[in-house]
């Protein structure tokens, strides 16, 4: 039995070099998983896998084995836990409410993206729905299994090592060798720059020429950037925006060093008959077609209103004629005058409400009174 009961572990000491070596070997050979622990991404392993791995290591099969049984291995790993190379964690299953909240956020993001998709993609998706139904069922079943396996780690109150499926989070995180190398280069580089006055004269002269060359190169790039804009503007103005000429078109683009100087130029013709002109004309035609469609939708309503107005105006015409013929049947000359007046009164009216009627000269009959005169 161990010398302490459940609760706070005893005062930890620094791990030995052997424990560091064992921890490094375990971290490289025992499979680990990544998860979140107190809002931090961590790696953890299970206790049984660590014990199984150490029983096949050189520390258990060598000439002077450190441990030979599972109990001895677990005791050794407990000492490493006390020395804070890793700590015990508690697996807590994630609730369905938390999973539903995450799935809702994902669904909202997917719906917002799908609303921006084109109609062609929707038609293709509808054609593939029959094939996707079977796959969706399988994926749903797999997702349900995965949801059951999802866990969250929390700190365990009993910090001890057990040969079980408990999770143990790595605290030991050795720094890679190249980190040390880069740090040493930075330190020595800064010291060397500070000691520039002590350099040999030839080296200082070489550094001076290199700095001048670098400054000249930067100035050249700035001059090229201005020159290409000037050339483009001159060609654009002289050709009335029909010819577009760019020198070094990739100079200011987000590309590599050598790609920024290739190609040397880029020429485009955007006058009548060019592809851009055709595309602009096609856009204008589409707009005109839309306006014509809207006008055709409105014209039937206007045509339906016109017959009602003409029918209302045409009704009183025969009534006026009958009244005039009944009231004064005695004088035929006066009847003809009144009929002509009534016809002129009930003739077509213009939009400005003026009474007139267009008559051809052949249809015009002279007044008998004019002949008498």
CSV table of C-alpha atoms in Angstrom, one decimal:
chain,number,residue,atom,x,y,z
A,1,UNK,CA,0.0,0.0,0.0
A,2,UNK,CA,1.0,3.6,-0.6
A,3,UNK,CA,2.2,5.7,2.3
A,4,UNK,CA,-0.5,8.3,1.9
A,5,UNK,CA,-4.3,8.3,1.7
A,6,UNK,CA,-6.5,10.1,-0.8
A,7,UNK,CA,-6.2,13.8,-0.8
A,8,UNK,CA,-3.3,16.2,-1.3
A,9,UNK,CA,-0.1,14.5,-2.6
A,10,UNK,CA,3.1,14.9,-0.6
A,11,UNK,CA,5.6,17.6,-1.2
A,12,UNK,CA,7.0,17.1,-4.7
A,13,UNK,CA,10.7,17.0,-5.5
A,14,UNK,CA,12.4,17.6,-8.7
A,15,UNK,CA,12.3,14.7,-11.2
A,16,UNK,CA,15.5,12.8,-11.8
A,17,UNK,CA,17.2,12.5,-15.2
A,18,UNK,CA,15.9,8.9,-15.5
A,19,UNK,CA,12.3,10.1,-15.0
A,20,UNK,CA,12.8,12.8,-17.6
A,21,UNK,CA,14.1,10.1,-20.0
A,22,UNK,CA,11.1,7.9,-19.2
A,23,UNK,CA,8.7,10.8,-19.7
A,24,UNK,CA,10.3,11.7,-23.1
A,25,UNK,CA,10.0,8.0,-24.2
A,26,UNK,CA,6.4,7.8,-23.1
A,27,UNK,CA,5.5,11.0,-24.9
A,28,UNK,CA,7.0,9.6,-28.1
A,29,UNK,CA,5.7,6.0,-27.9
A,30,UNK,CA,2.4,6.1,-26.0
A,31,UNK,CA,-0.6,7.2,-28.1
A,32,UNK,CA,-2.1,10.5,-27.0
A,33,UNK,CA,-5.3,12.4,-27.7
A,34,UNK,CA,-5.9,16.1,-27.9
A,35,UNK,CA,-8.8,17.9,-26.1
A,36,UNK,CA,-9.6,21.0,-24.1
A,37,UNK,CA,-8.8,21.3,-20.4
A,38,UNK,CA,-9.8,24.5,-18.7
A,39,UNK,CA,-9.9,26.3,-22.1
A,40,UNK,CA,-6.5,25.1,-23.1
A,41,UNK,CA,-5.5,22.5,-25.7
A,42,UNK,CA,-3.8,19.6,-24.0
A,43,UNK,CA,-2.6,16.1,-24.7
A,44,UNK,CA,-3.6,13.1,-22.5
A,45,UNK,CA,-3.0,9.4,-22.4
A,46,UNK,CA,-4.6,6.5,-20.5
A,47,UNK,CA,-3.0,4.7,-17.6
A,48,UNK,CA,-3.2,1.1,-19.0
A,49,UNK,CA,-1.5,2.0,-22.3
A,50,UNK,CA,1.3,3.7,-20.4
A,51,UNK,CA,1.9,0.6,-18.2
A,52,UNK,CA,1.7,-1.8,-21.2
A,53,UNK,CA,4.3,0.4,-23.1
A,54,UNK,CA,6.7,0.5,-20.2
A,55,UNK,CA,6.6,-3.3,-19.7
A,56,UNK,CA,8.1,-3.6,-23.2
A,57,UNK,CA,10.7,-0.9,-22.7
A,58,UNK,CA,14.4,-1.1,-21.9
A,59,UNK,CA,13.7,-0.2,-18.3
A,60,UNK,CA,11.8,-3.4,-17.8
A,61,UNK,CA,13.7,-5.8,-20.1
A,62,UNK,CA,17.3,-4.7,-19.6
A,63,UNK,CA,20.1,-6.1,-17.4
A,64,UNK,CA,19.2,-4.0,-14.5
A,65,UNK,CA,15.4,-3.5,-14.8
A,66,UNK,CA,13.9,-0.6,-12.9
A,67,UNK,CA,10.5,-2.4,-12.7
A,68,UNK,CA,9.2,-5.8,-13.7
A,69,UNK,CA,5.5,-6.0,-12.8
A,70,UNK,CA,2.5,-3.8,-13.4
A,71,UNK,CA,2.3,-2.8,-9.8
A,72,UNK,CA,5.9,-1.6,-9.9
A,73,UNK,CA,5.3,0.3,-13.1
A,74,UNK,CA,2.2,2.0,-11.6
A,75,UNK,CA,4.2,3.0,-8.5
A,76,UNK,CA,7.0,4.4,-10.7
A,77,UNK,CA,4.4,6.4,-12.7
A,78,UNK,CA,2.9,7.6,-9.5
A,79,UNK,CA,6.3,9.1,-8.5
A,80,UNK,CA,6.4,10.9,-11.9
A,81,UNK,CA,2.9,12.3,-11.2
A,82,UNK,CA,4.1,13.5,-7.8
A,83,UNK,CA,7.0,15.2,-9.6
A,84,UNK,CA,4.4,17.0,-11.8
A,85,UNK,CA,5.3,15.5,-15.1
A,86,UNK,CA,1.6,14.8,-15.7
A,87,UNK,CA,-1.6,15.0,-13.6
A,88,UNK,CA,-4.7,13.0,-13.3
A,89,UNK,CA,-7.9,14.3,-14.9
A,90,UNK,CA,-11.6,13.2,-14.7
A,91,UNK,CA,-13.5,12.4,-17.9
A,92,UNK,CA,-16.9,14.1,-17.9
A,93,UNK,CA,-19.3,13.3,-20.8
A,94,UNK,CA,-20.5,16.3,-22.7
A,95,UNK,CA,-24.3,16.8,-22.3
A,96,UNK,CA,-26.7,16.8,-25.3
A,97,UNK,CA,-27.7,20.4,-24.6
A,98,UNK,CA,-24.1,21.5,-25.2
A,99,UNK,CA,-23.9,19.5,-28.4
A,100,UNK,CA,-27.2,20.9,-29.6
A,101,UNK,CA,-26.0,24.4,-29.0
A,102,UNK,CA,-22.9,23.8,-31.1
A,103,UNK,CA,-24.8,22.1,-33.9
A,104,UNK,CA,-27.3,25.0,-34.0
A,105,UNK,CA,-24.4,27.4,-34.5
A,106,UNK,CA,-23.0,25.3,-37.3
A,107,UNK,CA,-26.4,25.0,-39.0
A,108,UNK,CA,-26.8,28.8,-38.9
A,109,UNK,CA,-23.4,29.3,-40.5
A,110,UNK,CA,-24.3,26.7,-43.2
A,111,UNK,CA,-27.6,28.3,-44.0
A,112,UNK,CA,-26.0,31.7,-44.4
A,113,UNK,CA,-23.5,30.3,-46.8
A,114,UNK,CA,-26.1,28.3,-48.7
A,115,UNK,CA,-28.1,31.5,-49.2
A,116,UNK,CA,-25.2,33.0,-51.2
A,117,UNK,CA,-24.8,30.0,-53.5
A,118,UNK,CA,-26.0,30.1,-57.1
A,119,UNK,CA,-29.1,28.6,-58.5
A,120,UNK,CA,-27.1,26.1,-60.5
A,121,UNK,CA,-25.6,24.6,-57.4
A,122,UNK,CA,-29.1,24.2,-56.0
A,123,UNK,CA,-30.3,22.3,-59.1
A,124,UNK,CA,-27.3,19.9,-58.8
A,125,UNK,CA,-28.0,19.4,-55.1
A,126,UNK,CA,-31.7,18.5,-55.8
A,127,UNK,CA,-30.5,15.9,-58.4
A,128,UNK,CA,-28.2,14.3,-55.9
A,129,UNK,CA,-30.7,14.3,-53.0
A,130,UNK,CA,-31.8,10.7,-53.7
A,131,UNK,CA,-28.2,9.5,-53.5
A,132,UNK,CA,-27.4,11.5,-50.3
A,133,UNK,CA,-30.4,10.2,-48.3
A,134,UNK,CA,-28.7,6.8,-47.8
A,135,UNK,CA,-25.4,8.5,-46.9
A,136,UNK,CA,-27.1,10.9,-44.5
A,137,UNK,CA,-28.6,8.0,-42.5
A,138,UNK,CA,-25.2,6.4,-42.2
A,139,UNK,CA,-23.5,9.6,-41.2
A,140,UNK,CA,-26.3,10.3,-38.6
A,141,UNK,CA,-25.7,6.9,-37.0
A,142,UNK,CA,-22.0,7.6,-36.9
A,143,UNK,CA,-22.5,11.0,-35.4
A,144,UNK,CA,-24.7,9.5,-32.7
A,145,UNK,CA,-21.9,7.1,-31.8
A,146,UNK,CA,-19.4,10.0,-31.8
A,147,UNK,CA,-21.6,12.1,-29.6
A,148,UNK,CA,-21.6,9.3,-27.0
A,149,UNK,CA,-17.8,9.3,-27.0
A,150,UNK,CA,-17.3,13.0,-26.6
A,151,UNK,CA,-15.9,13.9,-23.2
A,152,UNK,CA,-14.6,16.9,-21.4
A,153,UNK,CA,-11.7,16.8,-18.9
A,154,UNK,CA,-11.8,18.3,-15.5
A,155,UNK,CA,-9.3,18.3,-12.6
A,156,UNK,CA,-9.4,15.1,-10.5
A,157,UNK,CA,-9.4,15.7,-6.7
A,158,UNK,CA,-7.4,12.5,-6.1
A,159,UNK,CA,-4.0,12.9,-7.6
A,160,UNK,CA,-2.7,9.3,-7.9
A,161,UNK,CA,-1.8,6.9,-10.7
A,162,UNK,CA,-4.0,3.9,-11.3
A,163,UNK,CA,-3.6,1.1,-13.8
A,164,UNK,CA,-7.0,1.9,-15.4
A,165,UNK,CA,-8.6,3.9,-18.3
A,166,UNK,CA,-8.3,7.2,-16.4
A,167,UNK,CA,-6.9,10.2,-18.4
A,168,UNK,CA,-3.6,11.7,-17.5
A,169,UNK,CA,-2.7,15.1,-18.9
A,170,UNK,CA,0.9,15.8,-19.9
A,171,UNK,CA,2.6,18.7,-18.1
A,172,UNK,CA,6.0,17.8,-19.4
A,173,UNK,CA,6.5,19.6,-22.7
A,174,UNK,CA,10.2,19.5,-23.8
A,175,UNK,CA,11.4,22.3,-26.0
A,176,UNK,CA,12.6,21.1,-29.4
A,177,UNK,CA,16.3,21.4,-30.3
A,178,UNK,CA,15.7,23.9,-33.1
A,179,UNK,CA,14.2,26.4,-30.6
A,180,UNK,CA,17.5,26.5,-28.8
A,181,UNK,CA,19.4,26.8,-32.1
A,182,UNK,CA,17.3,29.8,-33.3
A,183,UNK,CA,17.6,31.5,-29.9
A,184,UNK,CA,21.4,31.1,-29.9
A,185,UNK,CA,21.6,32.6,-33.4
A,186,UNK,CA,19.5,35.6,-32.5
A,187,UNK,CA,21.7,36.3,-29.4
A,188,UNK,CA,25.0,36.0,-31.3
A,189,UNK,CA,23.6,38.1,-34.2
A,190,UNK,CA,22.6,41.0,-31.9
A,191,UNK,CA,26.0,40.9,-30.2
A,192,UNK,CA,27.8,40.9,-33.6
A,193,UNK,CA,25.8,43.9,-34.8
A,194,UNK,CA,26.6,45.8,-31.6
A,195,UNK,CA,30.3,45.1,-32.2
A,196,UNK,CA,30.2,46.6,-35.8
A,197,UNK,CA,32.9,49.2,-35.0
A,198,UNK,CA,35.3,46.4,-34.1
A,199,UNK,CA,34.9,44.6,-37.4
A,200,UNK,CA,37.7,44.6,-40.0
A,201,UNK,CA,37.8,47.5,-42.5
A,202,UNK,CA,37.2,45.2,-45.5
A,203,UNK,CA,34.1,43.6,-43.8
A,204,UNK,CA,32.7,47.0,-42.9
A,205,UNK,CA,33.2,48.2,-46.5
A,206,UNK,CA,31.4,45.2,-47.8
A,207,UNK,CA,28.5,45.7,-45.5
A,208,UNK,CA,28.4,49.4,-46.6
A,209,UNK,CA,28.2,48.4,-50.3
A,210,UNK,CA,25.5,45.8,-49.5
A,211,UNK,CA,23.4,48.4,-47.6
A,212,UNK,CA,23.7,50.8,-50.6
A,213,UNK,CA,22.7,48.1,-53.0
A,214,UNK,CA,19.6,47.2,-50.9
A,215,UNK,CA,18.6,50.9,-50.7
A,216,UNK,CA,19.0,51.3,-54.5
A,217,UNK,CA,16.9,48.2,-55.1
A,218,UNK,CA,14.1,49.6,-52.9
A,219,UNK,CA,14.2,53.0,-54.8
A,220,UNK,CA,14.1,51.1,-58.1
A,221,UNK,CA,11.0,49.3,-57.1
A,222,UNK,CA,9.3,52.5,-56.1
A,223,UNK,CA,10.3,54.2,-59.4
A,224,UNK,CA,9.0,51.2,-61.4
A,225,UNK,CA,5.7,51.3,-59.5
A,226,UNK,CA,5.2,55.0,-60.4
A,227,UNK,CA,6.4,54.6,-64.0
A,228,UNK,CA,3.9,51.8,-64.8
A,229,UNK,CA,1.0,54.0,-63.5
A,230,UNK,CA,2.2,56.9,-65.7
A,231,UNK,CA,2.5,54.8,-68.8
A,232,UNK,CA,-0.9,53.3,-68.2
A,233,UNK,CA,-2.5,56.7,-67.8
A,234,UNK,CA,-0.9,58.1,-71.0
A,235,UNK,CA,-2.0,55.1,-73.1
A,236,UNK,CA,-5.5,55.2,-71.6
A,237,UNK,CA,-5.9,59.0,-72.3
A,238,UNK,CA,-4.5,58.9,-75.8
A,239,UNK,CA,-6.5,55.9,-77.0
A,240,UNK,CA,-9.8,57.1,-75.2
A,241,UNK,CA,-9.7,54.2,-72.7
A,242,UNK,CA,-9.6,51.5,-75.5
A,243,UNK,CA,-6.1,50.2,-74.9
A,244,UNK,CA,-4.9,49.1,-71.4
A,245,UNK,CA,-1.1,48.5,-71.1
A,246,UNK,CA,0.4,47.5,-67.7
A,247,UNK,CA,4.2,47.2,-67.3
A,248,UNK,CA,5.1,44.5,-64.7
A,249,UNK,CA,1.4,43.8,-63.8
A,250,UNK,CA,2.4,41.6,-60.8
A,251,UNK,CA,4.8,44.1,-59.2
A,252,UNK,CA,2.4,45.2,-56.5
A,253,UNK,CA,0.5,41.9,-56.3
A,254,UNK,CA,0.7,39.4,-53.4
A,255,UNK,CA,3.1,36.9,-55.1
A,256,UNK,CA,6.6,35.6,-54.8
A,257,UNK,CA,9.7,37.6,-55.4
A,258,UNK,CA,10.5,36.3,-58.9
A,259,UNK,CA,6.8,36.1,-59.9
A,260,UNK,CA,6.4,39.8,-59.2
A,261,UNK,CA,8.7,40.6,-62.2
A,262,UNK,CA,7.0,38.3,-64.6
A,263,UNK,CA,5.3,38.8,-67.1
A,264,UNK,CA,6.9,42.0,-68.3
A,265,UNK,CA,3.7,43.6,-69.6
A,266,UNK,CA,0.0,42.9,-70.0
A,267,UNK,CA,-2.1,44.4,-72.8
A,268,UNK,CA,-5.9,44.5,-73.1
A,269,UNK,CA,-8.1,45.9,-75.8
A,270,UNK,CA,-11.5,47.2,-74.5
A,271,UNK,CA,-12.8,49.1,-77.5
A,272,UNK,CA,-15.8,48.2,-79.7
A,273,UNK,CA,-15.9,44.5,-80.5
A,274,UNK,CA,-13.8,43.4,-77.5
A,275,UNK,CA,-15.0,40.8,-75.0
A,276,UNK,CA,-15.6,43.5,-72.3
A,277,UNK,CA,-17.7,45.5,-74.8
A,278,UNK,CA,-19.8,42.4,-75.6
A,279,UNK,CA,-20.3,41.6,-72.0
A,280,UNK,CA,-21.4,45.2,-71.3
A,281,UNK,CA,-23.9,45.0,-74.2
A,282,UNK,CA,-25.3,41.8,-73.0
A,283,UNK,CA,-25.8,43.3,-69.6
A,284,UNK,CA,-27.7,46.2,-71.2
A,285,UNK,CA,-29.8,43.9,-73.2
A,286,UNK,CA,-30.7,42.0,-70.0
A,287,UNK,CA,-31.8,45.2,-68.3
A,288,UNK,CA,-33.9,46.2,-71.4
A,289,UNK,CA,-35.6,42.8,-71.4
A,290,UNK,CA,-36.4,43.2,-67.7
A,291,UNK,CA,-37.9,46.7,-68.3
A,292,UNK,CA,-39.9,45.4,-71.3
A,293,UNK,CA,-41.3,42.5,-69.3
A,294,UNK,CA,-42.4,44.9,-66.5
A,295,UNK,CA,-44.1,47.2,-69.1
A,296,UNK,CA,-45.9,44.2,-70.7
A,297,UNK,CA,-47.2,43.3,-67.2
A,298,UNK,CA,-48.6,46.8,-66.8
A,299,UNK,CA,-50.2,47.3,-70.3
A,300,UNK,CA,-53.1,44.7,-69.9
A,301,UNK,CA,-54.3,46.7,-66.9
A,302,UNK,CA,-54.4,49.9,-68.9
A,303,UNK,CA,-56.2,48.2,-71.9
A,304,UNK,CA,-58.8,46.8,-69.5
A,305,UNK,CA,-59.7,50.2,-68.2
A,306,UNK,CA,-60.1,51.9,-71.7
A,307,UNK,CA,-63.4,50.1,-72.9
A,308,UNK,CA,-65.3,51.1,-69.8
A,309,UNK,CA,-64.6,54.8,-70.5
A,310,UNK,CA,-65.7,54.6,-74.1
A,311,UNK,CA,-68.8,52.7,-73.3
A,312,UNK,CA,-69.8,55.4,-70.7
A,313,UNK,CA,-69.3,58.2,-73.2
A,314,UNK,CA,-71.0,56.4,-76.1
A,315,UNK,CA,-74.3,55.9,-74.3
A,316,UNK,CA,-75.7,59.4,-74.3
A,317,UNK,CA,-75.2,59.9,-78.0
A,318,UNK,CA,-78.4,58.2,-79.3
A,319,UNK,CA,-80.4,59.8,-76.5
A,320,UNK,CA,-79.5,63.3,-77.7
A,321,UNK,CA,-80.5,62.5,-81.3
A,322,UNK,CA,-83.9,61.0,-80.3
A,323,UNK,CA,-84.7,64.0,-78.1
A,324,UNK,CA,-83.8,66.5,-80.9
A,325,UNK,CA,-85.9,64.5,-83.5
A,326,UNK,CA,-88.9,64.4,-81.2
A,327,UNK,CA,-88.9,67.9,-80.0
A,328,UNK,CA,-88.6,69.7,-83.4
A,329,UNK,CA,-90.0,67.6,-86.2
A,330,UNK,CA,-91.5,70.6,-88.1
A,331,UNK,CA,-88.6,72.4,-89.7
A,332,UNK,CA,-86.3,70.0,-91.8
A,333,UNK,CA,-83.7,72.7,-92.2
A,334,UNK,CA,-83.4,73.3,-88.5
A,335,UNK,CA,-83.3,69.5,-87.9
A,336,UNK,CA,-80.3,69.1,-90.2
A,337,UNK,CA,-78.5,72.0,-88.4
A,338,UNK,CA,-79.2,70.5,-85.0
A,339,UNK,CA,-78.1,67.1,-86.0
A,340,UNK,CA,-74.8,68.4,-87.3
A,341,UNK,CA,-74.4,70.3,-84.0
A,342,UNK,CA,-75.2,67.3,-81.9
A,343,UNK,CA,-72.8,65.2,-83.9
A,344,UNK,CA,-70.1,67.7,-83.5
A,345,UNK,CA,-70.8,67.9,-79.8
A,346,UNK,CA,-70.6,64.2,-79.3
A,347,UNK,CA,-67.5,63.7,-81.5
A,348,UNK,CA,-64.2,62.3,-80.2
A,349,UNK,CA,-62.6,64.4,-77.5
A,350,UNK,CA,-59.0,64.9,-77.0
A,351,UNK,CA,-57.0,64.6,-73.8
A,352,UNK,CA,-57.4,68.4,-73.3
A,353,UNK,CA,-61.3,68.3,-73.4
A,354,UNK,CA,-61.6,70.3,-76.6
A,355,UNK,CA,-64.4,69.5,-79.0
A,356,UNK,CA,-63.3,68.9,-82.6
A,357,UNK,CA,-63.6,66.4,-85.4
A,358,UNK,CA,-61.3,65.8,-88.3
A,359,UNK,CA,-63.2,65.9,-91.6
A,360,UNK,CA,-61.8,65.3,-95.1
A,361,UNK,CA,-62.6,67.9,-97.8
A,362,UNK,CA,-64.4,65.3,-100.0
A,363,UNK,CA,-66.8,64.5,-97.1
A,364,UNK,CA,-67.6,68.1,-96.4
A,365,UNK,CA,-71.0,69.3,-97.8
A,366,UNK,CA,-71.4,73.1,-98.4
A,367,UNK,CA,-74.2,74.9,-96.5
A,368,UNK,CA,-77.2,75.8,-98.7
A,369,UNK,CA,-77.3,79.2,-97.1
A,370,UNK,CA,-73.8,80.0,-98.5
A,371,UNK,CA,-75.1,79.2,-102.0
A,372,UNK,CA,-78.0,81.6,-101.7
A,373,UNK,CA,-75.6,84.3,-100.7
